[in-house]
Structure formats: C-alpha cells, structure tokens
Short mmCIF file of N, CA and C in Angstrom, two decimals:
data_model
loop_
_atom_site.label_atom_id
_atom_site.label_comp_id
_atom_site.label_asym_id
_atom_site.label_seq_id
_atom_site.Cartn_x
_atom_site.Cartn_y
_atom_site.Cartn_z
N ASN A 9 65.82 114.36 -111.60
CA ASN A 9 66.84 113.91 -110.66
C ASN A 9 68.19 114.49 -111.04
N TYR A 10 69.16 114.29 -110.19
CA TYR A 10 70.48 114.87 -110.35
C TYR A 10 71.13 114.51 -111.69
N ARG A 11 71.06 113.24 -112.06
CA ARG A 11 71.69 112.82 -113.32
C ARG A 11 71.05 113.51 -114.53
N ASP A 12 69.71 113.67 -114.49
CA ASP A 12 69.03 114.35 -115.59
C ASP A 12 69.48 115.81 -115.68
N TYR A 13 69.60 116.49 -114.53
CA TYR A 13 70.06 117.88 -114.55
C TYR A 13 71.48 117.97 -115.06
N LYS A 14 72.31 117.06 -114.60
CA LYS A 14 73.70 117.07 -115.04
C LYS A 14 73.77 116.86 -116.56
N GLU A 15 73.02 115.91 -117.06
CA GLU A 15 73.01 115.65 -118.50
C GLU A 15 72.48 116.85 -119.26
N SER A 16 71.41 117.47 -118.76
CA SER A 16 70.86 118.65 -119.42
C SER A 16 71.87 119.79 -119.47
N LEU A 17 72.55 120.04 -118.36
CA LEU A 17 73.56 121.10 -118.34
C LEU A 17 74.72 120.80 -119.28
N ASN A 18 75.18 119.55 -119.27
CA ASN A 18 76.31 119.20 -120.10
C ASN A 18 75.96 119.18 -121.59
N ASN A 19 74.70 118.95 -121.93
CA ASN A 19 74.30 118.88 -123.33
C ASN A 19 73.65 120.15 -123.85
N PHE A 20 73.50 121.17 -122.99
CA PHE A 20 72.83 122.40 -123.40
C PHE A 20 73.64 123.10 -124.47
N SER A 21 72.97 123.54 -125.51
CA SER A 21 73.64 124.34 -126.54
C SER A 21 72.61 125.24 -127.20
N TRP A 22 73.06 126.38 -127.65
CA TRP A 22 72.22 127.31 -128.40
C TRP A 22 72.33 126.94 -129.86
N ASP A 23 71.23 127.02 -130.59
CA ASP A 23 71.31 126.86 -132.03
C ASP A 23 70.38 127.87 -132.68
N GLY A 24 70.34 127.89 -133.97
CA GLY A 24 69.56 128.88 -134.70
C GLY A 24 68.07 128.83 -134.40
N ASN A 25 67.56 127.76 -133.85
CA ASN A 25 66.13 127.64 -133.57
C ASN A 25 65.78 128.00 -132.14
N HIS A 26 66.74 128.30 -131.31
CA HIS A 26 66.47 128.55 -129.90
C HIS A 26 67.07 129.88 -129.47
N GLY A 27 66.23 130.74 -128.92
CA GLY A 27 66.72 131.99 -128.36
C GLY A 27 67.29 132.92 -129.40
N THR A 28 68.12 133.86 -128.96
CA THR A 28 68.68 134.86 -129.86
C THR A 28 70.17 134.67 -130.09
N ALA A 29 70.78 133.71 -129.42
CA ALA A 29 72.21 133.50 -129.59
C ALA A 29 72.48 132.74 -130.87
N GLY A 30 73.57 133.04 -131.52
CA GLY A 30 73.93 132.35 -132.76
C GLY A 30 75.03 131.34 -132.55
N HIS A 31 75.32 130.60 -133.60
CA HIS A 31 76.35 129.56 -133.53
C HIS A 31 77.73 130.12 -133.21
N ASN A 32 77.98 131.35 -133.59
CA ASN A 32 79.31 131.91 -133.39
C ASN A 32 79.49 132.59 -132.04
N ASP A 33 78.42 132.66 -131.25
CA ASP A 33 78.55 133.26 -129.93
C ASP A 33 79.39 132.37 -129.03
N ASP A 34 80.14 132.99 -128.14
CA ASP A 34 81.07 132.25 -127.29
C ASP A 34 80.41 131.94 -125.94
N PHE A 35 79.87 130.74 -125.79
CA PHE A 35 79.27 130.30 -124.55
C PHE A 35 80.17 129.27 -123.89
N PRO A 36 80.32 129.33 -122.56
CA PRO A 36 81.19 128.36 -121.89
C PRO A 36 80.57 126.97 -121.90
N THR A 37 81.43 125.96 -121.84
CA THR A 37 80.97 124.59 -121.69
C THR A 37 80.63 124.38 -120.22
N LEU A 38 79.47 123.82 -119.95
CA LEU A 38 79.04 123.58 -118.58
C LEU A 38 79.30 122.13 -118.20
N SER A 39 79.82 121.94 -117.01
CA SER A 39 80.00 120.58 -116.53
C SER A 39 79.95 120.57 -115.01
N ILE A 40 79.51 119.46 -114.48
CA ILE A 40 79.43 119.28 -113.03
C ILE A 40 80.31 118.09 -112.69
N PRO A 41 81.31 118.28 -111.84
CA PRO A 41 82.19 117.16 -111.49
C PRO A 41 81.45 116.10 -110.68
N GLU A 42 81.90 114.87 -110.76
CA GLU A 42 81.29 113.78 -110.01
C GLU A 42 81.30 114.03 -108.50
N SER A 43 82.27 114.82 -108.01
CA SER A 43 82.38 115.10 -106.58
C SER A 43 81.35 116.13 -106.11
N PHE A 44 80.65 116.77 -107.03
CA PHE A 44 79.65 117.78 -106.68
C PHE A 44 78.52 117.12 -105.90
N PRO A 45 78.00 117.77 -104.84
CA PRO A 45 76.93 117.14 -104.06
C PRO A 45 75.70 116.85 -104.92
N ARG A 46 75.03 115.78 -104.59
CA ARG A 46 73.81 115.43 -105.30
C ARG A 46 72.75 116.48 -105.02
N LEU A 47 72.05 116.92 -106.05
CA LEU A 47 71.04 117.96 -105.90
C LEU A 47 69.64 117.38 -106.11
N LEU A 48 68.70 117.90 -105.33
CA LEU A 48 67.31 117.49 -105.43
C LEU A 48 66.49 118.67 -105.92
N ASN A 49 65.37 118.39 -106.56
CA ASN A 49 64.50 119.42 -107.09
C ASN A 49 63.61 119.98 -105.98
N GLY A 50 63.48 121.29 -105.89
CA GLY A 50 62.60 121.92 -104.92
C GLY A 50 61.13 121.79 -105.28
N TYR A 51 60.84 121.42 -106.53
CA TYR A 51 59.47 121.19 -106.99
C TYR A 51 59.26 119.69 -107.09
N SER A 52 58.03 119.23 -106.83
CA SER A 52 57.76 117.80 -106.91
C SER A 52 57.99 117.29 -108.33
N GLU A 53 57.70 118.11 -109.32
CA GLU A 53 57.99 117.81 -110.72
C GLU A 53 58.55 119.08 -111.36
N SER A 54 59.46 118.92 -112.29
CA SER A 54 59.99 120.10 -112.98
C SER A 54 58.86 120.78 -113.74
N PRO A 55 58.80 122.11 -113.68
CA PRO A 55 57.75 122.82 -114.42
C PRO A 55 57.87 122.58 -115.92
N GLN A 56 56.74 122.71 -116.62
CA GLN A 56 56.72 122.55 -118.07
C GLN A 56 57.60 123.61 -118.74
N PHE A 57 57.63 124.81 -118.16
CA PHE A 57 58.48 125.90 -118.64
C PHE A 57 58.65 126.92 -117.52
N THR A 58 59.75 127.65 -117.55
CA THR A 58 59.96 128.78 -116.64
C THR A 58 60.31 130.04 -117.44
N HIS A 59 60.51 129.87 -118.72
CA HIS A 59 60.86 130.96 -119.64
C HIS A 59 60.02 130.76 -120.89
N TYR A 60 59.29 131.80 -121.30
CA TYR A 60 58.39 131.66 -122.44
C TYR A 60 58.40 132.96 -123.24
N ILE A 61 59.10 132.92 -124.37
CA ILE A 61 59.11 134.05 -125.29
C ILE A 61 58.72 133.53 -126.66
N VAL A 62 58.47 134.42 -127.60
CA VAL A 62 58.11 133.99 -128.95
C VAL A 62 59.27 133.19 -129.52
N GLY A 63 59.00 131.97 -129.92
CA GLY A 63 60.01 131.12 -130.55
C GLY A 63 60.84 130.27 -129.60
N PHE A 64 60.64 130.42 -128.29
CA PHE A 64 61.45 129.62 -127.36
C PHE A 64 60.73 129.51 -126.02
N LYS A 65 60.58 128.28 -125.56
CA LYS A 65 60.10 128.05 -124.19
C LYS A 65 60.87 126.87 -123.63
N ALA A 66 61.22 126.98 -122.35
CA ALA A 66 62.01 125.92 -121.73
C ALA A 66 61.99 126.10 -120.21
N THR A 67 62.36 125.04 -119.52
CA THR A 67 62.59 125.12 -118.08
C THR A 67 64.07 125.38 -117.89
N ILE A 68 64.40 126.64 -117.61
CA ILE A 68 65.81 127.01 -117.44
C ILE A 68 66.08 127.57 -116.06
N ASP A 69 65.04 127.65 -115.22
CA ASP A 69 65.19 128.12 -113.85
C ASP A 69 64.83 126.96 -112.92
N HIS A 70 65.55 126.83 -111.84
CA HIS A 70 65.35 125.71 -110.92
C HIS A 70 65.57 126.15 -109.48
N ILE A 71 65.01 125.40 -108.56
CA ILE A 71 65.36 125.49 -107.15
C ILE A 71 65.97 124.15 -106.80
N PHE A 72 67.25 124.17 -106.48
CA PHE A 72 67.95 122.94 -106.12
C PHE A 72 68.21 122.90 -104.63
N LEU A 73 68.14 121.72 -104.06
CA LEU A 73 68.44 121.49 -102.65
C LEU A 73 69.55 120.47 -102.57
N SER A 74 70.41 120.61 -101.59
CA SER A 74 71.44 119.61 -101.36
C SER A 74 70.82 118.35 -100.77
N GLU A 75 71.40 117.23 -101.12
CA GLU A 75 70.96 115.97 -100.52
C GLU A 75 71.19 116.04 -99.02
N GLN A 76 70.44 115.28 -98.26
CA GLN A 76 70.54 115.36 -96.80
C GLN A 76 71.94 115.07 -96.29
N SER A 77 72.27 115.74 -95.19
CA SER A 77 73.55 115.48 -94.52
C SER A 77 73.34 114.36 -93.50
N LYS A 78 74.34 114.08 -92.72
CA LYS A 78 74.23 113.02 -91.70
C LYS A 78 73.35 113.43 -90.53
N THR A 79 73.18 114.75 -90.34
CA THR A 79 72.43 115.20 -89.16
C THR A 79 71.13 115.94 -89.46
N SER A 80 70.98 116.46 -90.66
CA SER A 80 69.77 117.21 -90.97
C SER A 80 69.49 117.19 -92.47
N THR A 81 68.31 117.66 -92.80
CA THR A 81 67.93 117.73 -94.20
C THR A 81 67.05 118.95 -94.45
N LEU A 82 67.14 119.48 -95.63
CA LEU A 82 66.28 120.56 -96.07
C LEU A 82 65.35 119.94 -97.09
N ARG A 83 64.05 120.01 -96.85
CA ARG A 83 63.13 119.37 -97.79
C ARG A 83 62.00 120.32 -98.17
N PRO A 84 61.53 120.19 -99.41
CA PRO A 84 60.44 121.06 -99.86
C PRO A 84 59.11 120.63 -99.26
N LEU A 85 58.30 121.60 -98.86
CA LEU A 85 56.96 121.33 -98.35
C LEU A 85 55.90 121.63 -99.40
N TYR A 86 55.93 122.84 -99.93
CA TYR A 86 54.94 123.31 -100.90
C TYR A 86 55.66 124.15 -101.94
N HIS A 87 55.02 124.30 -103.09
CA HIS A 87 55.55 125.23 -104.07
C HIS A 87 54.41 126.02 -104.69
N ALA A 88 54.74 127.21 -105.14
CA ALA A 88 53.75 128.08 -105.76
C ALA A 88 53.27 127.45 -107.06
N PRO A 89 52.00 127.64 -107.40
CA PRO A 89 51.49 127.07 -108.65
C PRO A 89 52.14 127.76 -109.85
N MET A 90 52.29 127.01 -110.91
CA MET A 90 52.85 127.54 -112.15
C MET A 90 51.71 127.94 -113.07
N PRO A 91 51.90 129.00 -113.86
CA PRO A 91 50.85 129.39 -114.82
C PRO A 91 50.76 128.38 -115.96
N SER A 92 49.60 128.31 -116.55
CA SER A 92 49.41 127.41 -117.70
C SER A 92 49.89 128.10 -118.98
N VAL A 93 50.05 127.32 -120.03
CA VAL A 93 50.40 127.88 -121.34
C VAL A 93 49.33 128.88 -121.78
N GLU A 94 48.07 128.55 -121.52
CA GLU A 94 46.98 129.45 -121.90
C GLU A 94 47.10 130.81 -121.20
N GLU A 95 47.45 130.80 -119.91
CA GLU A 95 47.61 132.06 -119.18
C GLU A 95 48.76 132.89 -119.74
N VAL A 96 49.88 132.23 -120.03
CA VAL A 96 51.06 132.93 -120.52
C VAL A 96 50.85 133.45 -121.94
N THR A 97 50.16 132.69 -122.77
CA THR A 97 50.00 133.09 -124.18
C THR A 97 48.78 133.98 -124.42
N ARG A 98 48.04 134.31 -123.37
CA ARG A 98 46.89 135.22 -123.51
C ARG A 98 47.32 136.53 -124.16
N HIS A 99 48.54 136.98 -123.87
CA HIS A 99 49.10 138.19 -124.47
C HIS A 99 50.30 137.85 -125.34
N LYS A 100 50.23 136.76 -126.03
CA LYS A 100 51.23 136.23 -126.98
C LYS A 100 52.38 135.49 -126.29
N ALA A 101 53.08 136.11 -125.38
CA ALA A 101 54.20 135.47 -124.69
C ALA A 101 54.57 136.33 -123.49
N MET A 102 55.73 136.11 -122.95
CA MET A 102 56.22 136.90 -121.83
C MET A 102 57.39 137.76 -122.32
N PRO A 103 57.64 138.91 -121.74
CA PRO A 103 56.85 139.59 -120.72
C PRO A 103 55.54 140.11 -121.30
N SER A 104 54.59 140.37 -120.38
CA SER A 104 53.27 140.86 -120.77
C SER A 104 52.68 141.64 -119.60
N VAL A 105 51.45 142.06 -119.77
CA VAL A 105 50.74 142.78 -118.71
C VAL A 105 50.63 141.91 -117.46
N ASN A 106 50.36 140.63 -117.63
CA ASN A 106 50.20 139.73 -116.49
C ASN A 106 51.51 139.15 -115.99
N PHE A 107 52.50 139.03 -116.85
CA PHE A 107 53.80 138.45 -116.48
C PHE A 107 54.90 139.42 -116.91
N PRO A 108 55.32 140.33 -116.01
CA PRO A 108 56.23 141.41 -116.38
C PRO A 108 57.68 140.98 -116.64
N SER A 109 57.98 139.73 -116.50
CA SER A 109 59.32 139.22 -116.79
C SER A 109 59.21 138.10 -117.82
N ASP A 110 60.31 137.75 -118.45
CA ASP A 110 60.28 136.60 -119.36
C ASP A 110 60.62 135.30 -118.62
N HIS A 111 60.74 135.39 -117.30
CA HIS A 111 60.95 134.20 -116.45
C HIS A 111 59.84 134.14 -115.41
N ILE A 112 59.42 132.93 -115.08
CA ILE A 112 58.44 132.72 -114.01
C ILE A 112 59.21 132.66 -112.69
N SER A 113 58.71 133.34 -111.68
CA SER A 113 59.32 133.25 -110.35
C SER A 113 59.01 131.89 -109.74
N LEU A 114 60.04 131.21 -109.31
CA LEU A 114 59.86 129.93 -108.62
C LEU A 114 59.92 130.19 -107.12
N VAL A 115 58.93 129.66 -106.41
CA VAL A 115 58.84 129.87 -104.97
C VAL A 115 58.45 128.55 -104.32
N CYS A 116 59.16 128.18 -103.26
CA CYS A 116 58.75 127.00 -102.50
C CYS A 116 59.06 127.21 -101.02
N ASP A 117 58.24 126.58 -100.18
CA ASP A 117 58.49 126.57 -98.75
C ASP A 117 59.34 125.36 -98.43
N LEU A 118 60.37 125.59 -97.62
CA LEU A 118 61.28 124.52 -97.26
C LEU A 118 61.23 124.27 -95.76
N GLU A 119 61.56 123.07 -95.36
CA GLU A 119 61.62 122.72 -93.95
C GLU A 119 63.01 122.17 -93.64
N TRP A 120 63.61 122.71 -92.60
CA TRP A 120 64.89 122.21 -92.10
C TRP A 120 64.56 121.21 -91.00
N ALA A 121 64.94 119.97 -91.18
CA ALA A 121 64.54 118.94 -90.23
C ALA A 121 65.73 118.10 -89.80
N PRO A 122 65.84 117.85 -88.49
CA PRO A 122 66.90 116.93 -88.02
C PRO A 122 66.56 115.50 -88.47
N ILE A 123 67.59 114.71 -88.61
CA ILE A 123 67.38 113.30 -89.01
C ILE A 123 67.42 112.42 -87.78
#
C-alpha cells in the first residue's frame, strides 16, 4: 500500500552488504510529501524481487497507479507472471541467457473505467 511504499522509499539506504554503492557515495534523500496523490500497486501483490544479481535481490521496480478520481479510475486487470527464484538462478543470477537484463520487466493490463 501507499504508506508501505512511502516508508520503503524514505528508509532506503545503501550499505556494504547491498549492491555496489559504498557508504561514501552521495545518494539523495528520498521523500514523498503528504500532499502527493495516493498510489496503488499495479500488481495484486508486490513481486518477491524485480532485480536479482549476485549478492543482492530486491523489489526495486514498480507499476504505480493513481488513486481514483471523482469521475474515473485506472485499475489493473492482469499482470505478466514473474519468474521464480529457480528460473533466475539457473544461470547463477541476472543478466543471463534467459534474462538479458538485471531487472525483470513488469507488465500489466489496465482498464480506464468511469465511476
């Protein structure tokens, strides 16, 4: 939900155990103001991971939708299946022969519907 995403963004930090960035790297502080529109997840559940490399896996890619307006709403209908850990680790990690990027492509069908 929106509060979980906001908390995750506000608490995100790189450390020596995650990724390749070090403590001395200059990363901006992320924050979402309270006035920012409420966001909904395009997936029924957040994927277990969207990025999988040796030493680091996390869900760092998302499809966000704005909360419904007074006259219409955009809502998710279906989403593409996510690969399993076994599929991704068949060739150690990503990128690989089967997954040419270190990120999984997120795809969902959306419906624009009047209220």
